[in-house]
Coordinates of C-alpha atoms in Angstrom, one line a residue:
Chain A
M1064 CA 113.5 100.2 111.4
L1065 CA 116.5 102.5 110.8
Y1066 CA 114.9 105.4 112.5
T1067 CA 116.4 106.4 115.9
D1068 CA 114.1 106.3 118.8
K1069 CA 114.0 110.0 118.8
T1070 CA 112.8 110.2 115.1
Y1071 CA 110.3 107.5 115.7
D1072 CA 109.1 109.4 118.8
S1073 CA 108.7 112.6 116.7
Q1074 CA 106.6 110.8 114.1
K1075 CA 104.4 109.3 116.8
R1076 CA 103.9 112.7 118.4
L1077 CA 102.9 114.1 115.1
T1078 CA 100.4 111.4 114.3
N1079 CA 99.0 111.6 117.8
W1080 CA 98.4 115.3 117.2
V1081 CA 96.7 114.7 113.9
R1082 CA 94.4 112.0 115.2
T1083 CA 93.4 113.7 118.6
G1084 CA 94.1 117.4 118.2
K1085 CA 95.7 117.2 121.7
E1086 CA 99.0 118.9 122.3
S1087 CA 101.8 116.3 121.7
G1088 CA 104.9 118.4 121.7
V1089 CA 106.0 117.7 118.1
P1090 CA 109.8 118.8 118.1
G1091 CA 110.6 121.6 115.7
A1092 CA 107.1 122.0 114.4
T1093 CA 105.2 125.3 114.1
S1094 CA 101.8 125.6 115.7
N1095 CA 100.2 127.0 112.4
G1096 CA 101.6 124.2 110.4
L1097 CA 100.3 121.6 112.9
K1098 CA 96.9 123.2 112.9
Q1099 CA 96.7 122.8 109.1
Y1100 CA 97.6 119.1 109.3
R1101 CA 94.9 118.5 112.0
R1102 CA 92.3 120.3 109.9
L1103 CA 93.2 118.7 106.5
F1104 CA 93.4 115.2 108.0
R1105 CA 90.2 115.4 109.9
N1106 CA 88.3 116.9 107.0
N1107 CA 89.5 114.1 104.7
I1108 CA 88.2 111.5 107.1
N1109 CA 85.0 113.4 107.7
N1110 CA 84.3 113.9 103.9
S1111 CA 84.9 110.3 103.2
L1112 CA 82.5 109.1 105.9
S1113 CA 79.8 111.8 105.4
Q1114 CA 79.7 110.9 101.6
A1115 CA 79.5 107.1 102.4
Y1116 CA 76.8 107.6 105.1
P1117 CA 74.5 110.3 103.9
I1118 CA 71.5 109.1 105.8
S1119 CA 73.3 108.6 109.0
F1120 CA 74.9 112.0 108.6
E1121 CA 71.5 113.5 108.1
V1122 CA 69.8 111.7 111.0
L1123 CA 72.5 112.3 113.7
S1124 CA 72.9 115.8 115.0
D1125 CA 76.0 117.8 114.1
E1126 CA 77.4 117.1 117.6
E1127 CA 76.7 113.4 117.4
W1128 CA 78.2 113.0 114.0
S1129 CA 81.3 115.0 115.1
T1130 CA 81.8 112.8 118.2
L1131 CA 81.5 109.7 116.1
V1132 CA 84.1 110.8 113.5
D1133 CA 86.4 112.2 116.2
E1134 CA 86.3 108.9 118.2
F1135 CA 86.7 106.8 115.0
F1136 CA 89.8 108.7 113.9
E1137 CA 91.2 108.8 117.3
K1138 CA 90.6 105.2 118.5
H1139 CA 90.4 103.1 115.4
D1140 CA 93.6 102.0 113.6
A1141 CA 92.5 102.0 110.0
K1142 CA 93.7 98.8 108.3
T1143 CA 92.8 99.3 104.7
P1144 CA 95.1 101.0 102.2
H1145 CA 92.0 101.9 100.1
I1146 CA 90.2 104.9 101.6
W1147 CA 87.0 103.9 99.7
K1148 CA 86.9 100.8 101.9
L1149 CA 87.2 102.8 105.1
P1150 CA 83.4 103.0 105.5
F1151 CA 83.3 99.3 106.2
E1152 CA 85.7 99.8 109.2
F1153 CA 83.5 102.7 110.3
Y1154 CA 80.4 100.4 110.2
Q1155 CA 82.3 97.8 112.4
F1156 CA 83.4 100.5 114.8
V1157 CA 79.9 101.9 115.2
K1158 CA 78.6 98.5 115.9
A1159 CA 81.4 97.4 118.3
N1160 CA 81.3 100.5 120.4
N1161 CA 77.6 100.6 121.0
F1162 CA 76.9 104.1 119.6
S1163 CA 73.4 102.8 119.1
E1164 CA 72.9 102.8 122.9
K1165 CA 75.1 105.9 123.5
F1166 CA 73.0 108.1 121.2
N1167 CA 69.8 106.2 121.9
Y1168 CA 69.1 105.4 118.3
P1169 CA 68.2 101.7 118.3
F1170 CA 68.2 101.6 114.5
L1171 CA 71.8 103.0 114.1
N1172 CA 73.6 99.6 113.7
D1173 CA 71.1 98.6 111.0
L1174 CA 71.3 102.0 109.3
V1175 CA 75.1 102.0 108.9
H1176 CA 75.0 98.5 107.8
F1177 CA 72.3 99.3 105.2
E1178 CA 74.3 102.2 103.9
W1179 CA 77.5 100.1 103.9
L1180 CA 75.7 97.3 101.8
E1181 CA 75.0 99.8 99.1
I1182 CA 78.7 100.7 98.8
E1183 CA 79.8 97.1 99.2
V1184 CA 77.6 95.8 96.4
Y1185 CA 78.3 98.7 94.2
T1186 CA 82.1 98.3 94.4
M1187 CA 82.4 94.6 94.9
P1188 CA 84.8 92.8 92.6
N1189 CA 83.0 91.4 89.5
E1190 CA 81.6 87.8 90.0
Y1191 CA 80.6 85.9 87.0
P1192 CA 77.7 83.4 86.8
Q1193 CA 77.9 80.0 85.5
P1194 CA 76.6 79.5 81.8
Y1195 CA 72.8 80.0 81.6
V1196 CA 70.0 80.2 79.0
K1197 CA 67.1 82.5 78.9
S1198 CA 64.4 80.0 78.4
G1199 CA 63.4 77.1 80.5
D1200 CA 60.9 75.5 82.8
I1201 CA 60.3 77.7 85.7
L1202 CA 59.3 74.8 88.1
N1203 CA 61.7 72.0 86.8
N1204 CA 64.9 73.7 85.8
V1205 CA 67.5 75.1 88.1
L1206 CA 67.7 78.9 88.1
E1207 CA 71.1 80.7 87.8
V1208 CA 71.4 83.4 90.5
N1209 CA 73.0 86.6 89.8
P1210 CA 76.2 86.2 91.9
E1211 CA 76.7 89.8 92.9
Y1212 CA 74.4 90.1 96.0
R1213 CA 74.3 90.2 99.7
L1214 CA 71.5 88.8 101.8
T1215 CA 71.2 90.4 105.2
Q1216 CA 68.9 90.2 108.2
L1217 CA 67.9 93.6 109.8
E1218 CA 66.0 94.3 113.0
Y1219 CA 64.8 97.8 112.0
P1220 CA 63.5 98.2 108.5
V1221 CA 65.6 101.2 107.7
H1222 CA 65.2 100.1 103.9
M1223 CA 61.5 100.6 104.1
Y1224 CA 60.9 103.6 106.4
A1225 CA 62.6 106.8 107.4
A1226 CA 65.3 105.7 110.0
K1227 CA 63.6 107.2 113.0
E1228 CA 60.2 105.8 112.0
S1229 CA 61.7 102.2 111.7
V1230 CA 61.8 102.1 115.5
N1231 CA 58.1 101.6 115.4
H1232 CA 58.4 98.5 113.1
K1233 CA 61.0 96.3 114.9
G1234 CA 60.9 92.8 113.6
D1235 CA 62.8 90.3 111.4
Y1236 CA 63.5 91.7 108.1
F1237 CA 65.5 90.2 105.2
L1238 CA 67.2 92.5 102.7
L1239 CA 68.5 91.3 99.4
T1240 CA 71.0 93.8 98.0
Y1241 CA 72.2 93.1 94.4
R1242 CA 74.0 94.7 91.5
E1243 CA 72.1 94.8 88.3
P1244 CA 74.3 93.2 85.7
K1245 CA 74.1 95.7 82.8
T1246 CA 73.7 99.0 84.4
F1247 CA 75.5 98.1 87.6
D1248 CA 72.9 99.9 89.6
V1249 CA 72.4 98.6 93.2
K1250 CA 68.9 97.4 94.0
F1251 CA 67.2 96.4 97.2
M1252 CA 64.5 93.8 97.7
N1253 CA 62.7 93.0 100.9
L1254 CA 62.1 89.3 101.2
D1255 CA 59.7 87.4 103.5
P1256 CA 61.1 84.3 105.4
L1257 CA 59.5 81.8 102.9
H1258 CA 61.2 83.6 100.0
V1259 CA 64.5 83.7 101.8
L1260 CA 64.3 79.9 102.3
F1261 CA 63.5 79.6 98.6
F1262 CA 66.3 81.9 97.5
E1263 CA 68.9 80.2 99.5
K1264 CA 67.9 76.7 98.3
V1265 CA 68.4 77.9 94.8
A1266 CA 71.5 79.8 95.4
N1267 CA 73.3 77.3 97.7
E1268 CA 71.8 73.9 96.8
N1269 CA 70.9 74.2 93.0
L1270 CA 67.5 72.9 93.6
T1271 CA 64.6 73.4 91.2
A1272 CA 61.4 75.2 92.3
N1273 CA 59.5 71.8 92.4
Q1274 CA 62.1 70.2 94.6
I1275 CA 62.0 73.2 97.0
I1276 CA 58.2 73.1 97.1
D1277 CA 58.4 69.3 97.9
F1278 CA 60.9 70.2 100.8
I1279 CA 58.5 72.9 102.2
I1280 CA 55.5 70.7 102.1
D1281 CA 57.5 67.9 103.8
Q1282 CA 58.2 70.3 106.7
N1283 CA 54.6 71.6 106.8
N1284 CA 51.9 69.4 105.0
S1285 CA 49.1 71.8 105.9
I1286 CA 50.2 74.1 103.1
P1287 CA 48.1 73.4 99.9
R1288 CA 50.6 72.6 97.1
D1289 CA 48.5 74.5 94.3
K1290 CA 48.4 77.7 96.3
L1291 CA 52.2 77.4 97.2
T1292 CA 53.2 76.7 93.6
K1293 CA 51.1 79.7 92.3
S1294 CA 52.7 82.0 94.8
I1295 CA 56.2 80.7 94.1
I1296 CA 55.8 81.1 90.3
G1297 CA 54.8 84.7 91.0
F1298 CA 57.8 85.1 93.1
L1299 CA 60.2 83.6 90.7
E1300 CA 58.9 85.6 87.7
T1301 CA 59.5 88.8 89.7
M1302 CA 63.1 87.6 90.5
I1303 CA 63.7 86.9 86.9
K1304 CA 62.4 90.2 85.8
E1305 CA 64.5 92.0 88.3
K1306 CA 67.6 90.1 87.3
V1307 CA 68.1 88.4 90.7
F1308 CA 67.8 85.1 88.7
L1309 CA 69.5 85.5 85.3
G1310 CA 68.0 82.5 83.6
Y1311 CA 68.3 78.7 83.6
A1312 CA 71.6 77.0 84.6
E1313 CA 73.0 75.2 81.7
N1314 CA 74.8 72.6 83.8
Y1315 CA 71.4 71.3 85.1
L1316 CA 69.4 71.4 81.9
N1317 CA 68.3 67.9 80.8
Chain B
M136 CA 103.7 107.4 75.3
N137 CA 106.1 108.1 72.4
K138 CA 105.8 111.7 71.5
K139 CA 108.5 114.3 72.0
V140 CA 106.2 116.0 74.6
N141 CA 103.6 114.1 76.7
I142 CA 101.1 116.0 78.7
G143 CA 98.8 114.0 80.8
L144 CA 95.7 114.7 83.0
G145 CA 94.6 113.0 86.2
F146 CA 91.6 110.6 85.5
R147 CA 89.0 111.6 88.1
R148 CA 85.5 110.2 88.4
E149 CA 83.9 113.8 88.3
I150 CA 85.2 114.3 84.7
A151 CA 85.3 110.6 83.6
N152 CA 82.9 111.2 80.7
E153 CA 85.1 113.9 79.3
F154 CA 87.9 111.3 78.8
L155 CA 85.5 108.8 77.4
E156 CA 82.8 110.4 75.3
A157 CA 84.1 113.8 74.3
N158 CA 87.0 115.1 72.4
S159 CA 87.1 118.2 74.5
V160 CA 90.1 116.9 76.5
Q161 CA 93.0 115.2 74.8
P162 CA 95.7 114.1 77.2
D163 CA 98.6 112.0 76.0
F164 CA 98.3 109.9 79.1
I165 CA 96.2 109.5 82.2
E166 CA 97.3 109.2 85.8
V167 CA 95.4 107.5 88.7
A168 CA 96.1 106.5 92.3
P169 CA 96.2 102.6 92.2
E170 CA 94.5 102.5 95.6
N171 CA 91.4 103.9 94.3
W172 CA 91.0 101.2 91.5
I173 CA 92.6 98.0 92.8
D174 CA 89.9 95.4 94.1
L175 CA 87.2 97.6 92.4
G176 CA 84.4 96.0 90.5
G177 CA 81.2 97.2 88.8
Y178 CA 80.5 100.4 87.0
W179 CA 83.8 102.1 87.7
K180 CA 85.8 98.9 86.9
S181 CA 84.1 99.0 83.4
K182 CA 85.0 102.7 83.0
F183 CA 88.5 102.1 84.1
K184 CA 88.9 99.4 81.5
E185 CA 87.5 101.7 78.9
V186 CA 89.8 104.6 79.7
T187 CA 92.9 102.5 79.9
E188 CA 92.1 101.0 76.5
K189 CA 92.1 104.6 75.2
Y190 CA 95.1 106.2 77.0
P191 CA 98.5 105.0 78.4
L192 CA 98.4 104.8 82.2
V193 CA 100.7 106.2 84.9
L194 CA 100.3 105.3 88.6
H195 CA 100.8 107.7 91.5
G196 CA 100.3 106.1 94.8
L197 CA 98.8 107.3 98.0
S198 CA 99.1 104.6 100.7
L199 CA 102.5 103.0 100.3
S200 CA 103.7 105.3 103.0
I201 CA 107.5 104.9 102.3
G202 CA 108.4 106.9 105.5
S203 CA 106.5 104.7 107.9
P204 CA 108.5 103.0 110.6
E205 CA 106.9 99.7 110.0
E206 CA 107.7 97.1 107.2
P207 CA 106.1 97.7 103.8
D208 CA 102.7 96.2 103.3
W209 CA 103.6 93.2 101.3
E210 CA 100.1 92.1 100.6
F211 CA 99.3 95.5 99.1
L212 CA 102.5 95.5 97.1
K213 CA 101.6 92.2 95.7
K214 CA 98.2 93.5 94.4
L215 CA 100.1 96.6 93.1
K216 CA 102.5 94.5 91.2
S217 CA 99.8 92.6 89.4
F218 CA 97.9 95.8 88.7
I219 CA 101.1 97.3 87.1
K220 CA 101.5 94.2 85.0
E221 CA 97.9 94.0 84.0
Y222 CA 97.7 97.6 82.8
N223 CA 101.3 97.6 81.4
V224 CA 102.3 100.6 83.6
K225 CA 105.8 102.2 82.9
I226 CA 105.8 104.8 85.6
Y227 CA 104.8 104.2 89.3
S228 CA 105.5 107.0 91.7
E229 CA 104.9 107.6 95.4
H230 CA 105.3 110.4 97.9
L231 CA 108.3 111.1 100.1
S232 CA 106.2 111.2 103.2
F233 CA 104.4 108.9 105.6
A234 CA 100.6 108.2 105.7
K235 CA 100.6 105.4 108.2
M236 CA 101.9 105.0 111.8
D237 CA 102.2 101.7 113.6
N238 CA 99.9 100.2 110.9
A239 CA 97.2 102.8 111.2
H240 CA 96.4 104.5 107.9
L241 CA 95.8 108.2 108.0
Y242 CA 95.0 108.8 104.3
D243 CA 97.1 111.9 103.9
L244 CA 100.7 112.9 103.7
L245 CA 102.9 113.8 106.6
P246 CA 106.4 115.1 106.4
I247 CA 109.3 112.8 107.3
P248 CA 111.8 114.4 109.6
F249 CA 114.6 115.8 107.5
K250 CA 117.4 113.8 109.2
D251 CA 120.3 111.3 108.4
D252 CA 118.6 108.4 110.1
S253 CA 115.4 109.1 108.1
I254 CA 117.4 109.0 104.9
K255 CA 118.8 105.6 105.8
H256 CA 115.4 104.3 106.7
V257 CA 113.6 105.6 103.5
V258 CA 116.4 104.5 101.2
K259 CA 116.2 101.0 102.5
R260 CA 112.3 101.0 102.1
I261 CA 112.6 102.3 98.6
Q262 CA 115.1 99.6 97.7
Q263 CA 112.9 96.9 99.2
V264 CA 109.9 98.1 97.1
Q265 CA 112.0 98.5 93.9
D266 CA 113.3 95.0 94.4
F267 CA 109.9 93.5 95.0
L268 CA 108.2 95.4 92.1
E269 CA 111.3 94.7 89.8
M270 CA 111.2 98.3 88.6
K271 CA 112.5 101.7 89.6
I272 CA 109.9 103.9 91.3
A273 CA 109.7 107.7 91.2
I274 CA 109.6 109.6 94.5
E275 CA 107.9 112.9 94.8
N276 CA 109.0 115.9 96.7
V277 CA 105.8 116.8 98.8
S278 CA 104.4 120.0 100.1
Y279 CA 104.5 120.3 103.9
Y280 CA 103.3 122.9 106.3
T281 CA 105.7 122.5 109.0
P282 CA 109.1 120.9 109.3
V283 CA 109.4 118.2 112.0
D284 CA 112.5 117.5 114.0
A285 CA 114.5 118.6 111.0
E286 CA 118.4 118.6 111.1
I287 CA 119.0 119.2 107.4
T288 CA 117.5 121.0 104.6
E289 CA 114.6 119.7 102.5
D290 CA 116.7 119.7 99.2
V291 CA 119.6 117.8 100.8
F292 CA 117.1 115.3 102.1
V293 CA 115.4 114.7 98.8
K294 CA 118.7 114.6 96.8
K295 CA 120.4 112.2 99.1
I296 CA 117.5 109.9 99.2
V297 CA 116.9 109.7 95.4
E298 CA 120.7 109.2 94.9
E299 CA 121.3 106.7 97.6
A300 CA 118.1 104.7 96.8
D301 CA 119.0 104.8 93.1
C302 CA 115.4 105.6 92.3
N303 CA 113.8 108.2 90.0
L304 CA 112.4 111.6 91.0
L305 CA 108.9 112.9 90.4
L306 CA 109.5 116.6 90.6
D307 CA 106.4 118.5 91.6
V308 CA 107.1 122.0 90.6
N309 CA 104.0 123.4 92.4
N310 CA 105.2 121.7 95.6
V311 CA 108.5 123.4 95.2
Y312 CA 106.8 126.8 94.8
V313 CA 104.3 126.2 97.7
N314 CA 107.2 125.0 100.1
S315 CA 109.4 127.9 99.0
F316 CA 106.7 130.4 99.9
N317 CA 105.6 128.8 103.2
H318 CA 109.2 128.1 104.4
K319 CA 110.8 131.1 102.8
Y320 CA 113.4 129.7 100.6
N321 CA 114.4 130.4 97.0
A322 CA 112.5 128.0 94.6
H323 CA 115.1 128.3 91.9
D324 CA 117.9 127.4 94.2
F325 CA 115.9 124.4 95.3
I326 CA 115.5 123.3 91.6
D327 CA 119.3 123.9 91.1
N328 CA 119.9 121.5 94.0
M329 CA 117.7 118.7 92.7
P330 CA 119.2 115.7 90.9
L331 CA 117.7 116.8 87.7
D332 CA 119.3 113.8 85.8
R333 CA 117.0 111.5 87.9
V334 CA 113.7 113.3 87.0
K335 CA 111.4 110.8 85.4
Y336 CA 108.2 112.7 85.6
I337 CA 106.8 116.2 86.5
H338 CA 103.7 117.3 88.2
M339 CA 102.0 120.6 87.8
A340 CA 99.0 121.9 89.8
G341 CA 97.3 124.9 91.2
H342 CA 97.1 125.7 94.9
N343 CA 95.2 128.0 97.3
K344 CA 96.8 131.0 99.1
V345 CA 94.9 131.1 102.3
S346 CA 96.8 134.0 104.1
D347 CA 99.7 136.2 103.5
D348 CA 102.1 133.5 104.8
L349 CA 100.4 130.3 103.9
I350 CA 99.7 128.3 100.7
I351 CA 97.8 125.1 100.8
D352 CA 98.6 122.6 98.0
T353 CA 95.0 121.9 97.0
H354 CA 95.0 120.8 93.3
G355 CA 91.7 122.7 93.1
E356 CA 92.6 125.9 91.2
A357 CA 94.4 126.8 88.0
I358 CA 98.1 126.9 87.8
I359 CA 99.4 130.4 88.4
D360 CA 102.1 132.2 86.3
P361 CA 105.0 132.0 88.8
V362 CA 104.6 128.1 88.8
Y363 CA 104.6 128.1 85.0
D364 CA 107.8 130.3 85.1
L365 CA 109.4 127.8 87.6
F366 CA 108.3 125.0 85.3
D367 CA 110.1 126.8 82.3
Y368 CA 113.1 127.3 84.4
T369 CA 113.3 123.6 85.4
L370 CA 112.9 122.4 81.9
N371 CA 115.5 124.8 80.6
K372 CA 117.9 123.2 83.1
M373 CA 117.1 119.6 82.2
K374 CA 118.9 117.7 79.5
Y375 CA 115.9 115.6 78.4
N376 CA 112.1 115.7 78.3
V377 CA 109.8 113.8 80.6
P378 CA 106.0 113.4 80.8
V379 CA 104.2 116.2 82.6
L380 CA 100.9 115.8 84.5
L381 CA 98.3 118.5 85.2
E382 CA 96.9 117.5 88.5
R383 CA 93.3 118.6 89.3
D384 CA 91.5 116.9 92.2
F385 CA 88.4 119.0 92.8
N386 CA 86.6 122.3 92.1
F387 CA 86.7 121.2 88.4
P388 CA 86.2 124.0 85.8
E389 CA 84.7 123.6 82.3
I390 CA 86.9 120.9 80.7
K391 CA 88.1 123.3 78.1
E392 CA 89.9 125.3 80.9
L393 CA 91.9 122.1 81.7
Q394 CA 92.7 121.6 78.1
K395 CA 94.0 125.2 77.9
E396 CA 96.2 124.6 80.9
M397 CA 97.5 121.4 79.2
E398 CA 98.2 123.5 76.1
V399 CA 100.3 125.9 78.0
L400 CA 102.3 123.1 79.5
R401 CA 102.8 121.7 76.0
K402 CA 103.9 125.1 74.7
I403 CA 106.5 125.5 77.5
S404 CA 107.7 122.0 76.9
L405 CA 108.0 122.4 73.2
K406 CA 109.8 125.7 73.7
N407 CA 112.5 123.9 75.7
I408 CA 112.7 120.9 73.3
D409 CA 115.4 122.4 71.1
H410 CA 118.0 121.8 73.7
N411 CA 116.5 118.8 75.3
V412 CA 117.1 116.4 72.6
V413 CA 116.5 113.1 74.4
Y414 CA 113.1 111.9 75.4
R415 CA 112.8 109.4 78.2

């Protein structure tokens, strides 16, 4: 750094003022000019976050939202050079600083996570599937998974109920968020634990439906195979229709 | 860009379809902030691909923060360098300001103290960036609402940095007007004191006069006549033509209004072309 300590100190005082709005004694500055900077910078952060988190913005009172934005701007050292990725740091900040407890909104961590997921999946870099074909044997061929997805566990079903109502439905919820390949629309799907197991076996282990059914029956032989197979076929057909599974992986075709 | 006069328009998502589907706007080139497009996938990646196949691309950065005390963000610069290569970008510019302090981004532009040690510091940073990117960059004179710890004037500060760093100047004519109003100096004198032989690119924009003694550089209004006049004055003094960008970031009017503004810029540029024989 070729700045003198005095110049560095002036810059530091200016940024402290901008981030906190607390008098910092910026040398040579006019009070009106400083006020403009505080207003413009704070508005910029607030606009970016309120657009990224429209549900949280709506659910929290004006005072709660302002507190959150002010504390974030003051205390969090933003790492990303891309302002559109800042909402991810906001989500982490809300979670790490227990605002859920402070505001007495048990669902808040899940809500900001849910809202971030939509942005994350909408903007995530393109990922390309392995070669696949449209026709195949649903039970005996390996399905090709749409690679543009996130699978998340939530405690409060903010994806199914209004945020405040979700408190009455606490439990284990699994949310699949994915990007539709042609329209790029983000879609959400609530999965039950059996389907999560099934989805993960396909996505991570490249197993066929029949291999996964064998695995499930090995674990619990009280499940009737016919009934399970029928239910799984229905699930797989829905997943294919919804473009979660794109087709049948060419690499595993006989 | 190979015409005698090139007038561009900022590519913004709110008016993206106008660039892609209609003929109502016909810029010679487009400009974007690389930070808003690097790492991006999905819908907007596909739109970006479409628009960059249709128009030449110029980059105007937001987050490099050339006036920050800390070292440049080499990871970001690495991505920027591949982005420049991928889209065959010929002009990359940044602001003569800082937007990050002690590695905390602030996402807007703060004025660097106009001082000799600041000049040394910023010159070194620009040289580091130019060496890394293997191209000259253009540095923009920014609007500012208060000086901070200033020991020299803004024009001397800008001129010395551009000359000592051996970089190009992105001359924002609206910023000159805004600063001359807010800080009560003569805008024409400021233009006279700029190293006009280093101007690679010009920005033109509208602003918002919020009180009798304050203008905010919003890019949300139409260009006003005194700024057109200052643009005319600047071109008349220059010995060559450079690309000119109409900046509009929000409060978008009907697209034909932006096209009209671009036509005024083109007309003024053409008027000055007789003596400005070289295009670069």
